[in-house]
Structure formats: C-alpha cells, structure tokens
C-alpha cells in the first residue's frame, strides 16, 4: 500500500507558485509540514478578495481541521513568527491548536542578520543575492554545533548564557571584518525571552506528532520552500540557499522516515524565473522578458525584488525531477503565456561546441551554456480560469504534453490564474490523490 504522504516542491529556483498548489491540495491532508528554509521564502495564496502572504507558516493553516507544522529543518526567527501569527489572527485565521513548531528547529537571532548583511555588503566579496534575514548564518551555526534550538529558547538561563557568549564572539567578528557596531546582549535577551513565552504554546515534538498522524491513518503533505536549483547540495552552488530544498529534505527536516514518502509533486512555471544572483542559461534579456515579468507580476512576495524571467529549460527540469524522484508535474501561470506567437523551449545545451543535456556542476560551466531551442507555436487565446484540459487551445495542450514527454513526470495539475478556483486537476492525478486520501 502506498504511503499516505506527498512532497510538494519547486522544480527550479523557487517562486513557482507552490503556495497556491499546497493550498489547493491541503483539503485532502490531515497535516501540512514545512521542512526547510526560513522567513525568506514567501508563499502567496489568494482566496477571492483576500490575499495571504505566508513566510514561515505552512499554507495548511488556511484550511480548517488541517494541522500545520514547522519542522526541525526550518530556521525560526521568533519575532517574524509572532508577527505572522498576529497577522493571521487579524485576518480571522484560528492558529491555536492548529499550528505547531518543532522543539528541534534552529533559532535565528539578530547577530545572524548582522553577519549576513555585513557580508553581502562587504566590498570584494562574492554576492549571493540573499535576503539578509540571517538564514545562512543560522544554518552555519547549526552545522558548527553552536546554534540555539527552540527547546533551548524556552530556558531563560540557557538563553541568557547563549546570547552573552554568542554576542561576544559575533560582535568581535563583525567589527574586525566589517566595522559593524556591536549588538547589546542584555536588550536582545529581554526581547527574545519575552518572545519565547509567546511561542511556548506552539512548541512540541513535531516528528512524534507527524508520525502519530500517519499511524492513526491520517495523511501528511510536506511543503517545500524555495526550489531544487537552490538546494545546498544539488543547486547552482554557491548561488543557493543553505538547506535541503529537495525531496530528501522532507525526511531529514521533519523526522518522518524516507520510506513514508508516498509521492513527489514538482511545481514549475510555464516559463522560468530566478531572483537574486547566479547563472540562468535561458534568461530573456529583451522586451519579451519584461512582458512576462509584468504580466506574471514577477516580484518577490516577501522582498518585492523583481524576478528574472527565462524560457522553460527542459534539461534543468529533467535534472530536477531526477534529483527529487518526481512523479507528478504541476504547471503554473499558463495564462501568462497567452499573448505569445511563439514559445522557445530549451531542449539541450551547447557547451564548448558540444551538445549535451547534462547540467555542469560548476558555475563557470553553467555560464558557458548556450541553450539549444526548439520553438513551439503559441496559442494567442486566453486560458485564464480554464479548469478542463480539453477546453485549452490545442497549442496550449501540446505545450503541456511536450513538457510531460520531455521531463519524465506526468502532468497532474495546471494553474490558469492566481485564485484557488483557477486550477485544473487531471483525472489521473485526482485518482492518485484519492488513494492517498483514503
């Protein structure tokens, strides 16, 4: 019998529209668990006139009866978390009893932001294009075994000692390397000790919680943050995030064993976007790229940063599906392509005169890629709001089937607009979801 879980993640560099897809699917799941990243990853969900921008909290919080879990693989900024909780309460969302934070999640503290902002701004250093929210330095402390976990945050004596020792070290480093003014450990302790008491009711052993839900016949969706090509191991290193954004991170980031992963759903736009620095082989540098950016509202949900736009990259999508073991493909923002006469799709790479579909591991190799394109016919008709595959223009159907043939994963869903109802679920995928839901 297939495990009653699904991982939903991004196929490229994030911003693929995972938030809407998780929201649409969450009605079929007992719990939604976030397993990586921090409050740098924004998910936008639109319900009619209401717009929700979630940063740390899983999209399942918008469904009554669905448990929402922030797993141990996430780095938690206590102040950002409490602001998000307060905003949800203002919007009438009941978070109490439905939202859970892992006692093993790492905590972001102000010195993490100080170090990251100073490093990104320092002259002569390679800019990664981070959001400067302290994500990377918090993961660095985790791997160096010097970080603070949520369970430790709840112990005032340990918190005080940790902040005093960390500030002594981080202030010295930041001042020596970047000339940064020191942070006040006493002020920091007062703020975070107060925040800890407000967070305390949400904290539990979330691995135990999720495994218990599965044992009792419930089902769990694992919500990815960012995208596969930002994964610390498998992405376009060093222009990546600091955590495991791929499907494997769902197990390590929640405490649910890998044999419990039932299926992997990979989300891709009908084109590709990237925010921040780093290689982007199919990036569009002319007015068509500006058209996609404007029509697709390609600006970060959390940061407002403009996203670079490019054509669909099939070697990258095949690589992503291979890394994740993706069974299903969800295509978002189909309607953004409605006005194009012709749609180039990258089907191979030319590197140093040789044609290949292998993605280089190094940045230099990625920057030397010359995309090999095939050109598909555009449909020049509105697809907005269409929820049945057969009602799509023939050229749009062929565009989707081409992705299916070339990517190695089956098309399960298509998003034709930002609203929850502007979503097409194909029969085979609906049947697979029913099997998980039973």
Short mmCIF file of C-alpha atoms in Angstrom, two decimals:
data_model
loop_
_atom_site.label_atom_id
_atom_site.label_comp_id
_atom_site.label_asym_id
_atom_site.label_seq_id
_atom_site.Cartn_x
_atom_site.Cartn_y
_atom_site.Cartn_z
CA UNK A 1 0.00 0.00 0.00
CA UNK A 2 1.33 3.43 -0.95
CA UNK A 3 2.40 5.72 1.91
CA UNK A 4 -0.14 8.44 2.66
CA UNK A 5 2.17 11.37 2.09
CA UNK A 6 3.19 13.75 -0.68
CA UNK A 7 6.07 16.20 -1.06
CA UNK A 8 5.26 19.40 -2.97
CA UNK A 9 8.33 21.36 -4.03
CA UNK A 10 9.74 23.76 -6.59
CA UNK A 11 11.40 22.44 -9.72
CA UNK A 12 13.64 25.44 -10.43
CA UNK A 13 14.85 28.43 -8.37
CA UNK A 14 11.72 28.91 -6.29
CA UNK A 15 8.73 31.21 -6.80
CA UNK A 16 6.96 28.55 -8.90
CA UNK A 17 3.60 29.09 -7.20
CA UNK A 18 3.89 26.32 -4.60
CA UNK A 19 1.81 28.26 -2.08
CA UNK A 20 -1.32 28.14 -4.21
CA UNK A 21 -0.80 24.47 -5.06
CA UNK A 22 -0.28 23.46 -1.42
CA UNK A 23 -3.38 25.46 -0.51
CA UNK A 24 -5.48 23.75 -3.19
CA UNK A 25 -4.28 20.28 -2.17
CA UNK A 26 -4.39 20.82 1.60
CA UNK A 27 -8.10 19.98 1.87
CA UNK A 28 -7.10 16.35 1.21
CA UNK A 29 -4.48 16.19 4.01
CA UNK A 30 -4.57 15.93 7.78
CA UNK A 31 -1.39 17.99 8.14
CA UNK A 32 0.96 20.19 6.12
CA UNK A 33 4.59 20.28 7.27
CA UNK A 34 7.25 22.78 6.23
CA UNK A 35 10.68 21.14 6.24
CA UNK A 36 13.37 23.66 5.21
CA UNK A 37 14.26 27.34 4.88
CA UNK A 38 13.21 30.32 6.92
CA UNK A 39 11.18 33.50 6.58
CA UNK A 40 12.96 34.37 3.34
CA UNK A 41 10.57 32.10 1.45
CA UNK A 42 7.17 33.68 0.77
CA UNK A 43 4.09 31.81 -0.39
CA UNK A 44 1.19 33.84 -1.75
CA UNK A 45 -2.34 32.43 -1.53
CA UNK A 46 -5.39 34.26 -2.92
CA UNK A 47 -8.93 33.47 -1.76
CA UNK A 48 -11.32 35.72 -3.64
CA UNK A 49 -10.61 39.24 -2.39
CA UNK A 50 -8.26 38.07 0.37
CA UNK A 51 -4.52 37.73 -0.20
CA UNK A 52 -2.33 35.85 2.28
CA UNK A 53 1.48 36.08 2.17
CA UNK A 54 2.94 33.31 4.34
CA UNK A 55 6.63 33.23 5.17
CA UNK A 56 7.20 30.62 7.87
CA UNK A 57 3.76 29.19 8.48
CA UNK A 58 2.60 26.37 6.16
CA UNK A 59 -0.32 27.05 3.81
CA UNK A 60 -2.37 24.37 5.56
CA UNK A 61 -3.16 26.94 8.25
CA UNK A 62 -5.80 28.38 5.89
CA UNK A 63 -7.79 25.10 5.97
CA UNK A 64 -9.97 24.29 8.97
CA UNK A 65 -9.09 20.94 10.52
CA UNK A 66 -5.63 20.81 8.91
CA UNK A 67 -2.63 20.73 11.26
CA UNK A 68 0.30 22.99 10.27
CA UNK A 69 3.82 22.04 11.29
CA UNK A 70 7.10 23.96 11.19
CA UNK A 71 9.63 21.14 11.14
CA UNK A 72 13.08 20.79 12.66
CA UNK A 73 14.75 21.56 9.30
CA UNK A 74 13.41 25.13 9.36
CA UNK A 75 15.28 28.05 10.94
CA UNK A 76 12.85 30.11 13.03
CA UNK A 77 13.01 33.84 13.59
CA UNK A 78 10.86 34.21 16.75
CA UNK A 79 9.93 37.84 16.08
CA UNK A 80 9.00 37.18 12.44
CA UNK A 81 6.98 34.13 13.52
CA UNK A 82 4.97 36.08 16.10
CA UNK A 83 4.29 38.89 13.59
CA UNK A 84 2.97 36.33 11.10
CA UNK A 85 0.79 34.70 13.76
CA UNK A 86 -0.61 38.12 14.74
CA UNK A 87 -1.38 38.95 11.11
CA UNK A 88 -3.23 35.68 10.60
CA UNK A 89 -5.28 36.30 13.74
CA UNK A 90 -6.19 39.76 12.42
CA UNK A 91 -7.45 38.10 9.24
CA UNK A 92 -9.65 35.74 11.26
CA UNK A 93 -7.49 32.61 10.95
CA UNK A 94 -7.54 30.35 14.04
CA UNK A 95 -3.96 29.30 14.72
CA UNK A 96 -4.31 27.99 18.27
CA UNK A 97 -4.24 24.20 18.37
CA UNK A 98 -3.61 24.04 14.61
CA UNK A 99 -0.05 25.38 14.42
CA UNK A 100 2.97 23.51 15.82
CA UNK A 101 6.68 24.40 15.98
CA UNK A 102 9.40 21.77 16.29
CA UNK A 103 11.32 21.89 19.55
CA UNK A 104 14.39 20.93 17.48
CA UNK A 105 14.20 23.81 14.95
CA UNK A 106 17.13 26.24 14.98
CA UNK A 107 16.58 29.85 16.07
CA UNK A 108 17.63 32.97 14.14
CA UNK A 109 18.93 35.75 16.39
CA UNK A 110 19.85 39.37 15.49
CA UNK A 111 23.56 38.63 15.17
CA UNK A 112 22.79 36.23 12.32
CA UNK A 113 21.21 39.10 10.38
CA UNK A 114 24.10 41.41 11.29
CA UNK A 115 26.70 38.95 9.96
CA UNK A 116 24.81 38.21 6.74
CA UNK A 117 24.02 41.82 5.90
CA UNK A 118 27.60 42.88 6.52
CA UNK A 119 29.00 40.00 4.44
CA UNK A 120 26.67 40.67 1.50
CA UNK A 121 27.55 44.38 1.56
CA UNK A 122 31.32 43.99 2.01
CA UNK A 123 33.45 45.17 -0.93
CA UNK A 124 35.28 42.45 -2.82
CA UNK A 125 33.09 39.58 -1.58
CA UNK A 126 31.03 37.47 -3.98
CA UNK A 127 27.40 38.48 -3.66
CA UNK A 128 24.98 35.53 -3.44
CA UNK A 129 21.85 37.66 -3.55
CA UNK A 130 20.50 36.63 -0.15
CA UNK A 131 17.60 38.38 1.60
CA UNK A 132 19.93 39.24 4.53
CA UNK A 133 17.49 37.77 7.06
CA UNK A 134 20.06 35.65 8.85
CA UNK A 135 19.13 32.33 7.25
CA UNK A 136 22.61 31.30 6.10
CA UNK A 137 24.47 32.22 9.30
CA UNK A 138 21.84 30.38 11.39
CA UNK A 139 22.44 27.23 9.35
CA UNK A 140 26.20 27.79 9.68
CA UNK A 141 25.85 27.80 13.47
CA UNK A 142 23.68 24.67 13.25
CA UNK A 143 26.33 22.77 11.31
CA UNK A 144 29.08 24.10 13.58
CA UNK A 145 27.03 22.72 16.51
CA UNK A 146 26.90 26.13 18.13
CA UNK A 147 23.32 27.11 17.36
CA UNK A 148 20.33 27.69 19.62
CA UNK A 149 17.30 25.44 19.19
CA UNK A 150 13.70 26.23 20.06
CA UNK A 151 13.84 23.90 23.07
CA UNK A 152 16.78 25.97 24.35
CA UNK A 153 14.98 29.24 23.63
CA UNK A 154 12.41 28.22 26.24
CA UNK A 155 15.03 28.00 29.02
CA UNK A 156 15.78 31.56 30.22
CA UNK A 157 19.05 30.61 31.94
CA UNK A 158 20.42 28.86 28.86
CA UNK A 159 19.15 31.61 26.55
CA UNK A 160 20.92 34.30 28.58
CA UNK A 161 24.21 32.40 28.63
CA UNK A 162 23.99 31.63 24.91
CA UNK A 163 23.25 35.22 23.88
CA UNK A 164 26.08 36.63 26.03
CA UNK A 165 28.63 34.17 24.61
CA UNK A 166 27.40 34.50 21.03
CA UNK A 167 27.36 38.30 21.10
CA UNK A 168 30.90 38.41 22.45
CA UNK A 169 32.03 36.26 19.53
CA UNK A 170 29.85 37.68 16.73
CA UNK A 171 30.37 41.33 17.71
CA UNK A 172 34.14 40.83 17.61
CA UNK A 173 34.00 39.06 14.23
CA UNK A 174 31.63 41.62 12.66
CA UNK A 175 33.67 44.57 13.93
CA UNK A 176 37.01 43.08 12.82
CA UNK A 177 35.83 42.06 9.36
CA UNK A 178 33.21 44.65 8.50
CA UNK A 179 33.48 47.51 11.04
CA UNK A 180 29.94 46.78 12.29
CA UNK A 181 28.61 48.33 15.51
CA UNK A 182 28.11 45.80 18.33
CA UNK A 183 24.73 44.39 19.41
CA UNK A 184 23.55 44.72 23.02
CA UNK A 185 23.20 41.23 24.58
CA UNK A 186 21.05 42.43 27.51
CA UNK A 187 18.50 44.10 25.22
CA UNK A 188 18.50 41.02 22.96
CA UNK A 189 17.88 38.70 25.90
CA UNK A 190 14.93 40.74 27.17
CA UNK A 191 13.29 40.77 23.74
CA UNK A 192 13.78 37.09 22.99
CA UNK A 193 12.93 35.82 26.48
CA UNK A 194 9.58 37.62 26.14
CA UNK A 195 9.08 36.20 22.63
CA UNK A 196 9.88 32.70 23.91
CA UNK A 197 6.94 32.75 26.30
CA UNK A 198 4.57 33.67 23.47
CA UNK A 199 5.98 30.87 21.30
CA UNK A 200 5.90 28.25 24.07
CA UNK A 201 2.26 27.10 23.45
CA UNK A 202 3.12 26.20 19.84
CA UNK A 203 6.21 24.10 20.63
CA UNK A 204 6.15 20.31 20.54
CA UNK A 205 7.98 17.26 19.23
CA UNK A 206 6.64 17.61 15.70
CA UNK A 207 8.33 14.42 14.46
CA UNK A 208 6.33 12.48 17.01
CA UNK A 209 3.19 14.42 16.06
CA UNK A 210 3.52 13.70 12.32
CA UNK A 211 4.38 10.03 12.79
CA UNK A 212 1.38 9.71 15.10
CA UNK A 213 -0.92 11.21 12.45
CA UNK A 214 0.34 8.65 9.92
CA UNK A 215 -0.02 5.74 12.35
CA UNK A 216 -3.61 6.73 13.03
CA UNK A 217 -4.48 6.68 9.32
CA UNK A 218 -4.07 10.37 8.56
CA UNK A 219 -2.02 11.80 5.72
CA UNK A 220 0.69 14.45 5.50
CA UNK A 221 1.83 16.87 2.83
CA UNK A 222 5.40 18.16 3.05
CA UNK A 223 5.68 21.74 1.84
CA UNK A 224 8.94 22.68 0.19
CA UNK A 225 10.49 26.14 0.32
CA UNK A 226 12.46 27.80 -2.48
CA UNK A 227 13.36 25.34 -5.27
CA UNK A 228 15.52 22.41 -6.33
CA UNK A 229 18.17 24.54 -8.03
CA UNK A 230 18.66 26.41 -4.75
CA UNK A 231 19.34 23.20 -2.82
CA UNK A 232 22.63 23.35 -0.90
CA UNK A 233 23.87 20.09 -2.50
CA UNK A 234 22.13 19.87 -5.87
CA UNK A 235 21.61 23.50 -6.85
CA UNK A 236 23.69 26.08 -8.74
CA UNK A 237 26.30 26.32 -5.98
CA UNK A 238 27.34 28.74 -4.49
CA UNK A 239 24.25 30.70 -5.59
CA UNK A 240 21.98 28.55 -3.46
CA UNK A 241 20.18 28.55 -0.14
CA UNK A 242 21.61 26.94 2.99
CA UNK A 243 19.23 24.00 3.38
CA UNK A 244 17.94 20.87 1.63
CA UNK A 245 15.15 22.16 -0.60
CA UNK A 246 14.83 18.86 -2.49
CA UNK A 247 12.53 15.95 -1.61
CA UNK A 248 15.17 14.30 0.59
CA UNK A 249 14.90 17.27 2.94
CA UNK A 250 11.33 16.26 3.79
CA UNK A 251 12.61 13.29 5.79
CA UNK A 252 15.57 14.97 7.49
CA UNK A 253 13.62 18.18 8.08
CA UNK A 254 10.60 16.63 9.82
CA UNK A 255 11.64 13.34 11.44
CA UNK A 256 9.38 11.25 9.20
CA UNK A 257 11.35 8.36 7.69
CA UNK A 258 12.08 8.20 3.93
CA UNK A 259 10.03 5.02 3.50
CA UNK A 260 6.97 7.06 4.48
CA UNK A 261 7.27 9.35 1.43
CA UNK A 262 4.49 8.34 -0.97
CA UNK A 263 4.85 10.62 -3.99
CA UNK A 264 6.67 13.77 -5.07
CA UNK A 265 4.89 16.62 -6.85
CA UNK A 266 7.18 19.06 -8.65
CA UNK A 267 5.90 22.56 -9.41
CA UNK A 268 7.14 24.52 -12.43
CA UNK A 269 6.01 27.69 -14.09
CA UNK A 270 5.17 27.60 -17.79
CA UNK A 271 8.40 29.60 -18.07
CA UNK A 272 11.25 30.02 -15.53
CA UNK A 273 12.17 32.77 -13.08
CA UNK A 274 15.08 33.45 -10.79
CA UNK A 275 15.56 36.13 -8.14
CA UNK A 276 18.96 37.32 -6.97
CA UNK A 277 22.38 36.47 -8.35
CA UNK A 278 23.56 33.34 -10.14
CA UNK A 279 23.62 31.63 -13.53
CA UNK A 280 20.39 31.44 -15.56
CA UNK A 281 21.00 29.86 -19.01
CA UNK A 282 17.61 30.66 -20.59
CA UNK A 283 17.22 34.19 -19.21
CA UNK A 284 15.42 36.56 -21.59
CA UNK A 285 17.08 39.97 -21.96
CA UNK A 286 14.65 41.68 -24.33
CA UNK A 287 11.14 43.13 -24.17
CA UNK A 288 9.57 39.64 -24.05
CA UNK A 289 11.21 39.07 -20.67
CA UNK A 290 9.83 42.39 -19.46
CA UNK A 291 6.39 41.35 -20.79
CA UNK A 292 6.47 38.09 -18.81
CA UNK A 293 7.68 39.90 -15.71
CA UNK A 294 4.84 42.43 -15.90
CA UNK A 295 2.08 40.01 -16.91
CA UNK A 296 3.19 37.41 -14.34
CA UNK A 297 3.61 40.00 -11.56
CA UNK A 298 7.11 38.67 -11.04
CA UNK A 299 8.12 40.41 -7.85
CA UNK A 300 9.04 38.63 -4.60
CA UNK A 301 6.16 38.02 -2.18
CA UNK A 302 8.38 38.78 0.81
CA UNK A 303 11.10 41.10 -0.53
CA UNK A 304 9.45 42.74 -3.55
CA UNK A 305 12.60 42.03 -5.58
CA UNK A 306 11.99 41.72 -9.36
CA UNK A 307 12.41 38.20 -10.73
CA UNK A 308 14.49 37.50 -13.81
CA UNK A 309 12.47 35.66 -16.47
CA UNK A 310 13.53 32.96 -18.93
CA UNK A 311 12.25 30.24 -21.22
CA UNK A 312 11.44 26.77 -19.98
CA UNK A 313 14.62 24.71 -19.56
CA UNK A 314 14.00 21.01 -20.16
CA UNK A 315 17.49 19.68 -19.22
CA UNK A 316 17.13 21.53 -15.92
CA UNK A 317 13.61 20.17 -15.38
CA UNK A 318 14.73 16.60 -16.12
CA UNK A 319 17.62 17.01 -13.68
CA UNK A 320 15.26 18.39 -11.04
CA UNK A 321 12.81 15.52 -11.48
CA UNK A 322 15.66 13.02 -11.25
CA UNK A 323 17.03 14.52 -8.01
CA UNK A 324 13.57 14.57 -6.44
CA UNK A 325 12.15 11.36 -7.86
CA UNK A 326 9.25 13.48 -9.05
CA UNK A 327 6.24 11.53 -10.25
CA UNK A 328 3.92 14.44 -10.98
CA UNK A 329 4.39 17.85 -12.56
CA UNK A 330 2.26 20.89 -11.78
CA UNK A 331 2.45 23.74 -14.29
CA UNK A 332 1.59 27.22 -13.05
CA UNK A 333 1.00 30.58 -14.74
CA UNK A 334 -0.12 29.10 -18.07
CA UNK A 335 -2.21 32.23 -18.64
CA UNK A 336 0.93 34.43 -18.60
CA UNK A 337 1.93 32.86 -21.95
CA UNK A 338 -1.40 33.62 -23.67
CA UNK A 339 -0.20 36.52 -25.83
CA UNK A 340 2.92 34.93 -27.34
CA UNK A 341 3.04 33.95 -31.03
CA UNK A 342 5.91 31.54 -30.49
CA UNK A 343 7.42 29.93 -27.41
CA UNK A 344 11.09 28.86 -27.41
CA UNK A 345 11.90 25.90 -25.15
CA UNK A 346 15.46 24.87 -24.29
CA UNK A 347 15.89 21.17 -25.15
CA UNK A 348 19.68 20.83 -24.83
CA UNK A 349 22.85 22.77 -24.02
CA UNK A 350 25.84 23.58 -26.17
CA UNK A 351 29.00 23.81 -24.07
CA UNK A 352 32.36 24.40 -25.78
CA UNK A 353 30.91 23.25 -29.09
CA UNK A 354 29.41 20.01 -27.73
CA UNK A 355 25.69 19.40 -27.35
CA UNK A 356 24.62 17.82 -24.06
CA UNK A 357 21.70 17.64 -21.67
CA UNK A 358 23.96 17.32 -18.62
CA UNK A 359 23.97 20.21 -16.15
CA UNK A 360 27.52 21.28 -15.21
CA UNK A 361 28.33 21.20 -11.51
CA UNK A 362 30.42 24.40 -11.60
CA UNK A 363 29.36 27.99 -12.11
CA UNK A 364 31.82 28.51 -14.97
CA UNK A 365 30.29 25.58 -16.84
CA UNK A 366 26.79 26.93 -16.24
CA UNK A 367 27.79 30.37 -17.50
CA UNK A 368 29.23 28.86 -20.69
CA UNK A 369 25.95 27.20 -21.66
CA UNK A 370 24.39 28.19 -24.96
CA UNK A 371 20.79 26.94 -24.91
CA UNK A 372 19.60 24.88 -27.86
CA UNK A 373 15.98 25.84 -28.52
CA UNK A 374 13.02 24.27 -30.22
CA UNK A 375 10.14 26.61 -30.98
CA UNK A 376 6.55 25.73 -30.20
CA UNK A 377 3.51 27.52 -31.51
CA UNK A 378 1.79 29.99 -29.19
CA UNK A 379 -1.99 29.91 -28.80
CA UNK A 380 -2.92 33.61 -28.73
CA UNK A 381 -6.07 32.86 -26.75
CA UNK A 382 -6.99 33.35 -23.11
CA UNK A 383 -6.51 30.32 -20.88
CA UNK A 384 -7.34 32.21 -17.69
CA UNK A 385 -9.64 30.27 -15.40
CA UNK A 386 -9.95 27.18 -17.66
CA UNK A 387 -10.29 24.09 -15.46
CA UNK A 388 -10.66 21.32 -18.08
CA UNK A 389 -7.75 20.15 -20.21
CA UNK A 390 -9.87 19.62 -23.33
CA UNK A 391 -11.03 23.24 -23.23
CA UNK A 392 -7.47 24.56 -23.56
CA UNK A 393 -6.38 25.74 -27.02
CA UNK A 394 -4.72 22.90 -28.95
CA UNK A 395 -1.34 24.64 -28.93
CA UNK A 396 -1.55 25.03 -25.15
CA UNK A 397 -2.38 21.33 -24.81
CA UNK A 398 0.64 20.47 -26.95
CA UNK A 399 2.87 22.75 -24.85
CA UNK A 400 1.88 20.80 -21.74
CA UNK A 401 2.21 17.39 -23.39
CA UNK A 402 5.66 18.40 -24.66
CA UNK A 403 6.72 19.11 -21.07
CA UNK A 404 5.32 15.77 -19.99
CA UNK A 405 7.17 13.85 -22.70
CA UNK A 406 10.46 15.64 -22.13
CA UNK A 407 10.53 15.90 -18.33
CA UNK A 408 9.87 12.33 -17.24
CA UNK A 409 6.94 13.28 -14.99
CA UNK A 410 3.21 13.28 -15.67
CA UNK A 411 1.19 16.49 -15.74
CA UNK A 412 -1.07 16.42 -12.69
CA UNK A 413 -2.33 19.98 -12.35
CA UNK A 414 -2.32 23.22 -14.30
CA UNK A 415 -2.83 26.67 -12.78
CA UNK A 416 -4.56 29.16 -15.07
CA UNK A 417 -4.81 32.09 -12.66
CA UNK A 418 -3.91 33.15 -9.11
CA UNK A 419 -7.15 32.18 -7.39
CA UNK A 420 -7.78 28.82 -5.72
CA UNK A 421 -10.57 28.03 -8.20
CA UNK A 422 -8.45 28.74 -11.29
CA UNK A 423 -6.90 25.30 -11.16
CA UNK A 424 -7.13 22.24 -13.40
CA UNK A 425 -6.71 18.77 -11.84
CA UNK A 426 -6.20 15.98 -14.37
CA UNK A 427 -8.11 12.73 -13.73
CA UNK A 428 -5.03 10.53 -13.21
CA UNK A 429 -3.69 12.89 -10.56
CA UNK A 430 -7.06 13.15 -8.86
CA UNK A 431 -7.15 9.35 -8.65
CA UNK A 432 -3.65 9.27 -7.11
CA UNK A 433 -4.68 11.87 -4.54
CA UNK A 434 -7.81 9.87 -3.70
CA UNK A 435 -5.59 6.87 -3.00
CA UNK A 436 -3.50 8.95 -0.56
CA UNK A 437 -6.65 10.45 0.98
CA UNK A 438 -8.36 7.11 1.65
#
